[in-house]
Tab-separated table of C-alpha atoms in Angstrom:
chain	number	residue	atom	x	y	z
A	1	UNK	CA	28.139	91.119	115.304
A	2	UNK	CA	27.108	91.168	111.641
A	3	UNK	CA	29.106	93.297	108.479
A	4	UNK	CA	27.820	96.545	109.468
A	5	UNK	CA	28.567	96.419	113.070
A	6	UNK	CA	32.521	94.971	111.768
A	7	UNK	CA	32.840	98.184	109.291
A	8	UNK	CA	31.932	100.569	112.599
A	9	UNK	CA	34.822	98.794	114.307
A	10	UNK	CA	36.684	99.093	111.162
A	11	UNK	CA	35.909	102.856	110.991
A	12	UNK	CA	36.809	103.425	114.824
A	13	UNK	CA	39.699	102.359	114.529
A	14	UNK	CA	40.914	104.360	111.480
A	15	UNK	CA	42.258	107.428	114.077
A	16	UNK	CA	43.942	105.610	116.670
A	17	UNK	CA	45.431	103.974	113.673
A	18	UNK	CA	46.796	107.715	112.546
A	19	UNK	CA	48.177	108.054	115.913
A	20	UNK	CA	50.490	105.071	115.871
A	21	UNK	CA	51.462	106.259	112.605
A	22	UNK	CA	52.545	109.411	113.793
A	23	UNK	CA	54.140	107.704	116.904
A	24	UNK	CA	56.459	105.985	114.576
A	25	UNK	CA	57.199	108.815	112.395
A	26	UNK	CA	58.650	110.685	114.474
A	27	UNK	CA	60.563	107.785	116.568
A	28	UNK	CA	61.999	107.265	113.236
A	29	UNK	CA	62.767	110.146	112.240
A	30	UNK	CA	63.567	111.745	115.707
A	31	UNK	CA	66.789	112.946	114.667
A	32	UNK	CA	66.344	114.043	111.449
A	33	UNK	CA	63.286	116.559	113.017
A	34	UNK	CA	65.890	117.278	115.708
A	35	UNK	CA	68.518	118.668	112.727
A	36	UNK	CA	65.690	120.635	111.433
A	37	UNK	CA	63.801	122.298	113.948
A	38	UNK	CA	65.505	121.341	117.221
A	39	UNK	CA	69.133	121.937	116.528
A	40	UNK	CA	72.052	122.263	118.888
A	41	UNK	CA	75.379	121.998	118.631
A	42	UNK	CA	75.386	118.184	121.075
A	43	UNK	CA	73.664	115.494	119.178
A	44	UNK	CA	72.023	114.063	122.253
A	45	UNK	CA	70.998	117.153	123.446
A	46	UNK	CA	69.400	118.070	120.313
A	47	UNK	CA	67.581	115.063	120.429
A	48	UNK	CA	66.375	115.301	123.478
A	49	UNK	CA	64.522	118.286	122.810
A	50	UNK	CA	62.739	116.728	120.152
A	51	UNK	CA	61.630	113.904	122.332
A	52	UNK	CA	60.663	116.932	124.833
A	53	UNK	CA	58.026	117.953	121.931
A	54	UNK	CA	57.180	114.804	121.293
A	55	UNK	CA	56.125	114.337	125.098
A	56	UNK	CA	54.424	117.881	125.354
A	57	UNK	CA	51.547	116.947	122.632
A	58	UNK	CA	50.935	114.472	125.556
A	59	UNK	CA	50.338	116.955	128.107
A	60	UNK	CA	47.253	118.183	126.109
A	61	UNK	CA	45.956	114.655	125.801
A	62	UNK	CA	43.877	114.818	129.420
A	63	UNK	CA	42.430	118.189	128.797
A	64	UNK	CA	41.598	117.057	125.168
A	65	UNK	CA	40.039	113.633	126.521
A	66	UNK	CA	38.091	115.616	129.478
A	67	UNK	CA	36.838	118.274	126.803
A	68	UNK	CA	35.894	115.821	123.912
A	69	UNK	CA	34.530	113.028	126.541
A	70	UNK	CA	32.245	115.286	128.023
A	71	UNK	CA	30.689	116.078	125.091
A	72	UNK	CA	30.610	112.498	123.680
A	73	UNK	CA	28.864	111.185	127.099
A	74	UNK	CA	26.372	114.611	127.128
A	75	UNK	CA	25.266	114.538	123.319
A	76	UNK	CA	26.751	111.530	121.452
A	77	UNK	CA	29.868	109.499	120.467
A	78	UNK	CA	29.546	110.190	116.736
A	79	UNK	CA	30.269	114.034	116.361
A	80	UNK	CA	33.247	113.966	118.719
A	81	UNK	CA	34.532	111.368	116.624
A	82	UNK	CA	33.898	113.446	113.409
A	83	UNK	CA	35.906	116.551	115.060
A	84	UNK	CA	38.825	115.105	116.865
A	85	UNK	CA	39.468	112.757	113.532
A	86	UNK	CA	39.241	116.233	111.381
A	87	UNK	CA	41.418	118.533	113.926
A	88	UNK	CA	44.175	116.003	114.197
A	89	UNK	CA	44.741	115.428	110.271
A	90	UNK	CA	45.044	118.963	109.988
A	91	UNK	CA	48.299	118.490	113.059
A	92	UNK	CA	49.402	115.996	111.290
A	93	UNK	CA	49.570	117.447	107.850
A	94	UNK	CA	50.805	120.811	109.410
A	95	UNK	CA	53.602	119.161	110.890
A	96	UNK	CA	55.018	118.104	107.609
A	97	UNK	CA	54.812	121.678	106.349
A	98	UNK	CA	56.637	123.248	108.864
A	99	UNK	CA	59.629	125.158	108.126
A	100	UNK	CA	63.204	124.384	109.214
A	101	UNK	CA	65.187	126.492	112.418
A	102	UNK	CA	67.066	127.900	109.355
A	103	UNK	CA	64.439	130.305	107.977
A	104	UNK	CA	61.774	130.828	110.567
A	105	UNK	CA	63.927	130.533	113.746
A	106	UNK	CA	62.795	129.656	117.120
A	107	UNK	CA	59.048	130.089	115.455
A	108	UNK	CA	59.714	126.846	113.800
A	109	UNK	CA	60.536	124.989	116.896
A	110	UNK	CA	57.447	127.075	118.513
A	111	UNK	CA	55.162	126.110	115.484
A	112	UNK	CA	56.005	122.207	115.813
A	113	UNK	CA	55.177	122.270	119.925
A	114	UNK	CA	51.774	124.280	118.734
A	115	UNK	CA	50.885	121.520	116.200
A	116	UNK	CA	52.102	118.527	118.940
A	117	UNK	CA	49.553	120.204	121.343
A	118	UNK	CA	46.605	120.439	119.220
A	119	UNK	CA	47.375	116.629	118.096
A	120	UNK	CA	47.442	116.044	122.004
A	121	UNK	CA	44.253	117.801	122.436
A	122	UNK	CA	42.206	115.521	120.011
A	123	UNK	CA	44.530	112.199	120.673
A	124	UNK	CA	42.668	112.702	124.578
A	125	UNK	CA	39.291	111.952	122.940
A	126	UNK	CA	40.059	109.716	119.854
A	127	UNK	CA	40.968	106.026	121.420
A	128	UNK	CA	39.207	105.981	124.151
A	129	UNK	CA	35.981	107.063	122.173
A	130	UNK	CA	37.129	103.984	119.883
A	131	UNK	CA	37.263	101.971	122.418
A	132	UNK	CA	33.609	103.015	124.157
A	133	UNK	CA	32.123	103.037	120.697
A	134	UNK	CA	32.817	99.325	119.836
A	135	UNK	CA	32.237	97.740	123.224
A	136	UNK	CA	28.869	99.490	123.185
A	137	UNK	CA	28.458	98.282	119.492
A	138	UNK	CA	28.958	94.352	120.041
A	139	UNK	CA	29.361	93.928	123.909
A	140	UNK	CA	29.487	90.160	123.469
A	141	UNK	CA	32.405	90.267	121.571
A	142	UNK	CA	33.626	93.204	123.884
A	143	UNK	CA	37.305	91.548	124.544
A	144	UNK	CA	37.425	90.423	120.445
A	145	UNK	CA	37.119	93.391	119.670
A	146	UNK	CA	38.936	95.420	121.752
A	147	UNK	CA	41.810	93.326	120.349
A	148	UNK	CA	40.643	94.574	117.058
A	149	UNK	CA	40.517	98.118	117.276
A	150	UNK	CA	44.407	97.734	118.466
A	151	UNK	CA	45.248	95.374	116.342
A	152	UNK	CA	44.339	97.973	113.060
A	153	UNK	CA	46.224	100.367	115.364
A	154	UNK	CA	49.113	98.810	115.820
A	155	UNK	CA	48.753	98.305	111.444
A	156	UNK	CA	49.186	102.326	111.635
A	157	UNK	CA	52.836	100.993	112.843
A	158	UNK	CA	53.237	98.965	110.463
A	159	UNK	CA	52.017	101.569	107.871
A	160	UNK	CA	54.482	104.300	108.943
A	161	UNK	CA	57.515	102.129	108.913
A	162	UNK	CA	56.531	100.822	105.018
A	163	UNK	CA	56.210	104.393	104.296
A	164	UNK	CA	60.167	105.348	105.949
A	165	UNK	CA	61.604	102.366	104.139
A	166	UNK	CA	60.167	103.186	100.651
A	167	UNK	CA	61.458	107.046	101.402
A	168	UNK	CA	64.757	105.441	101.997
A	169	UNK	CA	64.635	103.191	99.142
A	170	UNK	CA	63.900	106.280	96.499
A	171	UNK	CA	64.680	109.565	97.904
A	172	UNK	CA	68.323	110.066	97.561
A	173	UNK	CA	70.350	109.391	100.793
A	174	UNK	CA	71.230	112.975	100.990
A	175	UNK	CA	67.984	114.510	100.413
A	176	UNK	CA	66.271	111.810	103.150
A	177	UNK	CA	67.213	114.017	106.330
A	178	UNK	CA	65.402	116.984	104.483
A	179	UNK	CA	62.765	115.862	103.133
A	180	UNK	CA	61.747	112.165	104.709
A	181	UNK	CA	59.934	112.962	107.697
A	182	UNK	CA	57.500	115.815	105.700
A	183	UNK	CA	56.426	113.540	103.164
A	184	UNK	CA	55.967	110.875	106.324
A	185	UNK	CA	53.885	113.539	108.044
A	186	UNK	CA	52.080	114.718	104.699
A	187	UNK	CA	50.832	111.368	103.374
A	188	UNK	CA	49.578	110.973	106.966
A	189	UNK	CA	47.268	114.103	107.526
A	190	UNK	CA	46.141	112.979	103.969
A	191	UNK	CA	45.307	109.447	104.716
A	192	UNK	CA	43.241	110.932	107.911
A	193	UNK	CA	41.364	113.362	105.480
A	194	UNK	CA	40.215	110.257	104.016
A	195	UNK	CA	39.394	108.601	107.147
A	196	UNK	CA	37.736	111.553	108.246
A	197	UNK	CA	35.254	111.315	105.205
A	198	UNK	CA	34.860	107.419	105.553
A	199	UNK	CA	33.731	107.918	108.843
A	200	UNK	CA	31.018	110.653	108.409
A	201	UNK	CA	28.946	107.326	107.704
A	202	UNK	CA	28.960	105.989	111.067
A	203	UNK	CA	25.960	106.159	113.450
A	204	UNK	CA	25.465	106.769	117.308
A	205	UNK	CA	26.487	103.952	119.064
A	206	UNK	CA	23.376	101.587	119.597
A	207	UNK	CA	24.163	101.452	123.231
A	208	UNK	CA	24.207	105.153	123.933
A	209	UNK	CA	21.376	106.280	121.654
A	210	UNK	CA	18.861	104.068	123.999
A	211	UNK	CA	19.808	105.544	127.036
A	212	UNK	CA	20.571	108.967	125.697
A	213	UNK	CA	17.814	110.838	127.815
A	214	UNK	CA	19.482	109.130	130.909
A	215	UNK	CA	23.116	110.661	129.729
A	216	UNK	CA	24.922	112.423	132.624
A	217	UNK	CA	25.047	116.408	132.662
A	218	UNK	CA	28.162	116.195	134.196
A	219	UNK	CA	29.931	113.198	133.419
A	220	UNK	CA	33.592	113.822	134.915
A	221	UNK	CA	32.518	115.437	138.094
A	222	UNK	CA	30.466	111.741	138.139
A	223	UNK	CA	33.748	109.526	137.682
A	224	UNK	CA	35.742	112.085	140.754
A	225	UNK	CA	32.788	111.446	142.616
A	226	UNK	CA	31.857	107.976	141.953
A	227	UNK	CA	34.618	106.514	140.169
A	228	UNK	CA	37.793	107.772	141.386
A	229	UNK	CA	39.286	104.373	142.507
A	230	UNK	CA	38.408	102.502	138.911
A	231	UNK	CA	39.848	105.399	137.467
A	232	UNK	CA	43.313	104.720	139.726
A	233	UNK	CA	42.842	101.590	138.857
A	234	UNK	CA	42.461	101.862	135.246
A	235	UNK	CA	45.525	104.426	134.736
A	236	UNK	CA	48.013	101.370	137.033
A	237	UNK	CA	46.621	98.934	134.521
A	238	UNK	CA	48.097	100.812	131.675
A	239	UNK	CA	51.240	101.800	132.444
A	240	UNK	CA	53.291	98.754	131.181
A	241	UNK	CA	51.166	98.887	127.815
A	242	UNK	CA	52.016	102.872	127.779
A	243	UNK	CA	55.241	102.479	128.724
A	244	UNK	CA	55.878	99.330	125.655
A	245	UNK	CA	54.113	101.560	123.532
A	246	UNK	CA	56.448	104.445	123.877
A	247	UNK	CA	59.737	102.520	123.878
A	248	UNK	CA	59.060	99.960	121.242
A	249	UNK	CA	57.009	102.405	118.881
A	250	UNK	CA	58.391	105.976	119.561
A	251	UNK	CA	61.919	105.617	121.331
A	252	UNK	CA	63.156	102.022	119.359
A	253	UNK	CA	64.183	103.184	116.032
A	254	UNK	CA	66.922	106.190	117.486
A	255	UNK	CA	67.751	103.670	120.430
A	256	UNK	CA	68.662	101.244	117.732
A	257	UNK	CA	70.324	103.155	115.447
A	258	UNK	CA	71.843	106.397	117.214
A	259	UNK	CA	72.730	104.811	120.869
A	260	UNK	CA	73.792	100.731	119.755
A	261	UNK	CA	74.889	101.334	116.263
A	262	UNK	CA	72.786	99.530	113.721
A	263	UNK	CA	71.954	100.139	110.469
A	264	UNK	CA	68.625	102.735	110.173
A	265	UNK	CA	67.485	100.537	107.750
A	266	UNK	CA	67.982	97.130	109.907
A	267	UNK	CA	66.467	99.179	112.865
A	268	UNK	CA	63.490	99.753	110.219
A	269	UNK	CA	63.235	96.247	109.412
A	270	UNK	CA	63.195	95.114	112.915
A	271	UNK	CA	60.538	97.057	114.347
A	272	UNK	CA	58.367	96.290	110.720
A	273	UNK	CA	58.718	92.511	111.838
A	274	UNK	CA	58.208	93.049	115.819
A	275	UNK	CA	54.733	95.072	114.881
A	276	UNK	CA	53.599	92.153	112.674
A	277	UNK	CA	53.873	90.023	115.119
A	278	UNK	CA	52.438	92.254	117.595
A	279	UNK	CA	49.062	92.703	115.319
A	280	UNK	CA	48.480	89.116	114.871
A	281	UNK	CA	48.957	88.052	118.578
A	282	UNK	CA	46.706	91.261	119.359
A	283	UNK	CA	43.656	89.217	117.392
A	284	UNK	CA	44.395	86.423	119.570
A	285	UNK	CA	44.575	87.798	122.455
A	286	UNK	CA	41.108	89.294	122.249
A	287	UNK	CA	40.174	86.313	120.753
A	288	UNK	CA	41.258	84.359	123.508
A	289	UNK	CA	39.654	87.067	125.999
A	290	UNK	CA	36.350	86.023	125.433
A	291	UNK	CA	36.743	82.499	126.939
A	292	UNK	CA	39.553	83.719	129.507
A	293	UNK	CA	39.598	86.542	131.671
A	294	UNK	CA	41.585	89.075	130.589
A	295	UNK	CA	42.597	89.659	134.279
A	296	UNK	CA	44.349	87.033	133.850
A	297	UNK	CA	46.140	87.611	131.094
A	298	UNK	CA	47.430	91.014	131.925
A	299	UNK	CA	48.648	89.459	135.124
A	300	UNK	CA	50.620	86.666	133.231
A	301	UNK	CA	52.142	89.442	130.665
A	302	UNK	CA	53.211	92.301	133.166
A	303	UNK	CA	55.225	89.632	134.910
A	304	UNK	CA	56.615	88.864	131.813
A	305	UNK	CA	57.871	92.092	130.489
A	306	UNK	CA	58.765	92.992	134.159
A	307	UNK	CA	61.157	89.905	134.306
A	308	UNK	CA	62.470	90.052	130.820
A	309	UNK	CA	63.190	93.790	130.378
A	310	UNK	CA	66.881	93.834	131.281
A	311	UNK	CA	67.631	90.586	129.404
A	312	UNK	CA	65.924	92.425	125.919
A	313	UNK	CA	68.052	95.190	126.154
A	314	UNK	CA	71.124	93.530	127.282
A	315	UNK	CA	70.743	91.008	124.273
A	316	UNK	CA	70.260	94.553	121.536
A	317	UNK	CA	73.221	96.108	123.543
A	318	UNK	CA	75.874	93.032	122.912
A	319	UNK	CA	74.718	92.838	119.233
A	320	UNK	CA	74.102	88.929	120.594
A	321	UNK	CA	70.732	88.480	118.627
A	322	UNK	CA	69.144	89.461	115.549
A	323	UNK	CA	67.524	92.637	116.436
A	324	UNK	CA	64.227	91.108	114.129
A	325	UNK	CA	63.826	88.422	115.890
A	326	UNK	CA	64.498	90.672	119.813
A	327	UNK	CA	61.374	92.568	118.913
A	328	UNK	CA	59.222	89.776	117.513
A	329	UNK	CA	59.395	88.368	120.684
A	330	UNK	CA	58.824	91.063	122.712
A	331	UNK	CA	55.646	92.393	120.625
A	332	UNK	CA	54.375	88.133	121.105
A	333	UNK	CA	55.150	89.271	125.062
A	334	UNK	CA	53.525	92.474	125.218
A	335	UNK	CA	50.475	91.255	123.662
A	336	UNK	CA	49.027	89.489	126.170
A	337	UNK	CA	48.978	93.251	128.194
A	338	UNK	CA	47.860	95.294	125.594
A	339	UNK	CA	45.488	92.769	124.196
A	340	UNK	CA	44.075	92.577	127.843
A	341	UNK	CA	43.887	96.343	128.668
A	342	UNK	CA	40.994	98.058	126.540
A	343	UNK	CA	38.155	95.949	127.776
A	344	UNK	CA	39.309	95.614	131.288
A	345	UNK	CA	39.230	99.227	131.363
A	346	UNK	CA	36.138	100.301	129.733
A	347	UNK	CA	34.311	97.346	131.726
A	348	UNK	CA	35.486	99.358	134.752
A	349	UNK	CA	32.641	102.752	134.002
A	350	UNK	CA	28.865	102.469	133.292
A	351	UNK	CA	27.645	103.999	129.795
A	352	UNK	CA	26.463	107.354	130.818
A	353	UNK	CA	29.912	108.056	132.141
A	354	UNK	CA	31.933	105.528	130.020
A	355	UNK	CA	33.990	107.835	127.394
A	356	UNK	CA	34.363	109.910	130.261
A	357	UNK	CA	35.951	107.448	132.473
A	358	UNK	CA	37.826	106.007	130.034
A	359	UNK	CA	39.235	108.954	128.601
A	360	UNK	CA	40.633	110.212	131.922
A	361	UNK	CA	42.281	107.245	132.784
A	362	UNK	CA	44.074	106.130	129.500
A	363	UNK	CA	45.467	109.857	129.007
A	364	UNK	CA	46.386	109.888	132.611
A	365	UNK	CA	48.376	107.109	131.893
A	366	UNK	CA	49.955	107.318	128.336
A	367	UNK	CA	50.569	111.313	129.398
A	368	UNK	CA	52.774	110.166	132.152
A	369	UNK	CA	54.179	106.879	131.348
A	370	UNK	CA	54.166	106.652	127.396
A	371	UNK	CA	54.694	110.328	126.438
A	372	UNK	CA	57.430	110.831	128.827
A	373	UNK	CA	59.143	107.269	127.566
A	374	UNK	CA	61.460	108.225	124.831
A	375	UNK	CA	62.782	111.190	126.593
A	376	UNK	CA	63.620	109.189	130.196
A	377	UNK	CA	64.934	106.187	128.298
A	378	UNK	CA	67.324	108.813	126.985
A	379	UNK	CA	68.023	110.555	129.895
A	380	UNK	CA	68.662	107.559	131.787
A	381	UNK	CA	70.922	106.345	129.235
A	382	UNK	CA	73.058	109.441	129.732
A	383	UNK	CA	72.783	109.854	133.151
A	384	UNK	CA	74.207	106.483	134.143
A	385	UNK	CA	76.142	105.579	130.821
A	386	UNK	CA	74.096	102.114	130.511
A	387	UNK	CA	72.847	101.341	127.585
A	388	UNK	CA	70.500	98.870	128.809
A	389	UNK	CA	68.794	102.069	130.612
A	390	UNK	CA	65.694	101.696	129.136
A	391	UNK	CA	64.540	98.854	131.027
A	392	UNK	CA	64.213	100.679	134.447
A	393	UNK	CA	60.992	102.409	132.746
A	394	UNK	CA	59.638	99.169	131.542
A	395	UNK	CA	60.305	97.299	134.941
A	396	UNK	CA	58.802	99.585	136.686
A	397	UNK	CA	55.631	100.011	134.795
A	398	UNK	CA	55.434	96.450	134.651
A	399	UNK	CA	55.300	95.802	138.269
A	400	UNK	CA	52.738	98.650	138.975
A	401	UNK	CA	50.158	96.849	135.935
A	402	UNK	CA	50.924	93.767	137.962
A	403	UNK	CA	49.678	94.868	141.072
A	404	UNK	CA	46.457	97.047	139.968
A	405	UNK	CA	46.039	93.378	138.360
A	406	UNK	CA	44.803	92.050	141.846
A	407	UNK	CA	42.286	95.598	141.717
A	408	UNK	CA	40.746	95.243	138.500
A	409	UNK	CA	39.812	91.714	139.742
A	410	UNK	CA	37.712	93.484	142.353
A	411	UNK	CA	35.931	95.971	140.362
A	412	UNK	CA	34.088	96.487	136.940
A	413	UNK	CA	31.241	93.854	135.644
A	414	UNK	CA	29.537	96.805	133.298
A	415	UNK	CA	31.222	95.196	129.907
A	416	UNK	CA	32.753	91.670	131.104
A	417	UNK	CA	29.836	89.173	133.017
């Protein structure tokens, strides 16, 4: 893979980058949104509901990744990309803008879900056409750089919580609750405005433009027909990655500060550190992925997170370890799942059905098991009264990546040899 074919991997991964941010953003801000659009007279309650809109932009994700996919696998990676980028600045930068409860009402909470959905809609096509676009760029280098493209995603992490600590650091304390989470929001739609016109220079993806005349006329009705047990496959193989994603990006910053009691700032800190790691042992993960199977791999690390769940949280709950230190190790942990999962899954579809394929199953799963996260990690933590709650979710998705493990051994070959 030479400099241009780097800069289209580059490129790709610019959106799913924009996602993360916006993951974080509103993890870290949760409550603040919750005071401003979402308010109720209970805390938790109030919170809750703006984890419920945080999950319902996931509910368009499948019908956003079965519209955008078909087109992508019918007529071409490249324009999809172009759209879906464009639509979900616009979300983004909307979101910012919204008004508070105070002056429009129950249109502001109605405005925010509208904005969530049509960020949904264009998150269904964006990865997984990030994913199918650089495995069909350098398929040699398929695992590398499959830890790549998340690797610069997980960065979007990293760039959302440099962005909350420098609004803490100069906006007055009083004015952060107000005003924080829009400029969060606002610099984000921006900075995928910019992406957007950065990425007007990529081309089709080598790989599809050489069998375009063979391209499927209807590519999901292909992967029911065909497919359907890759596709179960794929969506089991994601759910501890989905469910990681949505606890230790989304759900980690409230959990830390509003349920155990530490500083916003520390919480900050923590999760700043955890996602560095996380990035680097991304790259070697998919480095390592080209002379290891990642079958393998994602075996080894589901069994991990499965077994070490309850001691993680237990260990934040007593206040027993640095919490910087807690989530460095578990982003060195989850790394070796969700360095393992892109390739494995788009080496489970054949091109003319690939984005397709793809597309259903990673929104299948981060619709129900990453989207939902943050609001049953909450629930559960009221429900029972256990702080340590939160751990259920990841145990369980841990032990259902383990065993589609033993299926994705079984299937695939169209990407990995």
């Amino acid at each position: 893979i030479g400099k241009a074919g780097w800069k289209i991997v580059l490129l790709a991964s610019l959106g799913g980058a924009l996602e993360f941010y916006d993951f974080v953003i509103f993890g870290v801000f949760a409550k603040d949104i919750a005071d401003a659009i979402f308010p109720n007279s209970i805390p938790l309650v109030s919170l809750m509901a703006s984890f419920a809109a945080f999950a319902v932009g996931y509910l368009a994700r499948p019908i956003g990744g079965i519209v955008l996919s078909h087109f992508g696998d019918r007529y071409g990676r490249r324009q999809v990309f172009l759209l879906s980028l464009f639509l979900m600045s616009a979300a983004t930068l909307g979101m910012g803008l919204v008004p508070p409860f105070a002056v429009w009402g129950a249109w502001a909470s109605l405005t925010m879900v509208a904005l969530r959905l049509l960020q949904g809609f264009c998150l269904g096509g964006e990865l997984p056409g990030a994913l199918t676009y650089v495995v069909e760029t350098a398929p040699r280098r398929s695992a590398f750089v499959c830890g790549v493209v998340f690797s610069c995603v997980t960065l979007g992490v990293a760039a959302a919580t440099a962005v909350s600590l420098a609004v803490r650091t100069w906006l007055p304390p009083d004015q952060v609750p107000e005003l924080g989470w829009r400029i969060a929001f606002s610099l984000g739609g921006l900075a995928g405005g910019l992406s957007f016109v950065m990425r007007r220079a990529m081309e089709e993806s080598p790989e599809f433009a050489r069998m375009k005349a063979l391209a499927a006329r209807h590519p999901l009705r292909e992967v029911l027909q065909v497919h359907w047990w890759p596709v179960l496959l794929g969506v089991g193989g994601l759910a501890a990655t989905a469910a990681f994603n949505g606890l230790f990006f989304a759900h980690m910053p409230a959990y830390l500060s509003g349920v155990l009691g530490y500083d916003p700032r520390q919480a900050v800190v923590a999760q700043t550190v955890g996602v560095i790691v996380h990035a680097a042992a991304l790259l070697a993960i998919g480095w390592l992925g080209d002379r290891v199977s990642p079958r393998v791999t994602i075996a080894v690390g589901a069994a991990a997170l499965a077994l070490l769940a309850f001691p993680f949280y237990g260990a934040l709950a007593s206040h027993t370890i640095d919490p910087a230190w807690a989530l460095a190790l578990a982003g060195l942990c989850a790394s070796l799942v969700n360095g393992s999962f892109a390739v494995l899954l788009t080496d489970l579809f054949p091109t003319r059905v690939r984005f397709s394929g793809v597309a259903l199953g990673f929104n299948v799963a981060f619709t129900i098991f990453s989207g939902t996260a943050p609001l049953v990690a909450t629930s559960l933590i009221r429900e029972t009264g256990m702080n340590t709650a939160p751990a259920f979710v990841m145990v369980g998705c841990a032990l259902l990546t383990l065993a589609s493990a033993i299926g994705l051994a079984r299937q695939g070959g169209y990407v990995l040899r």
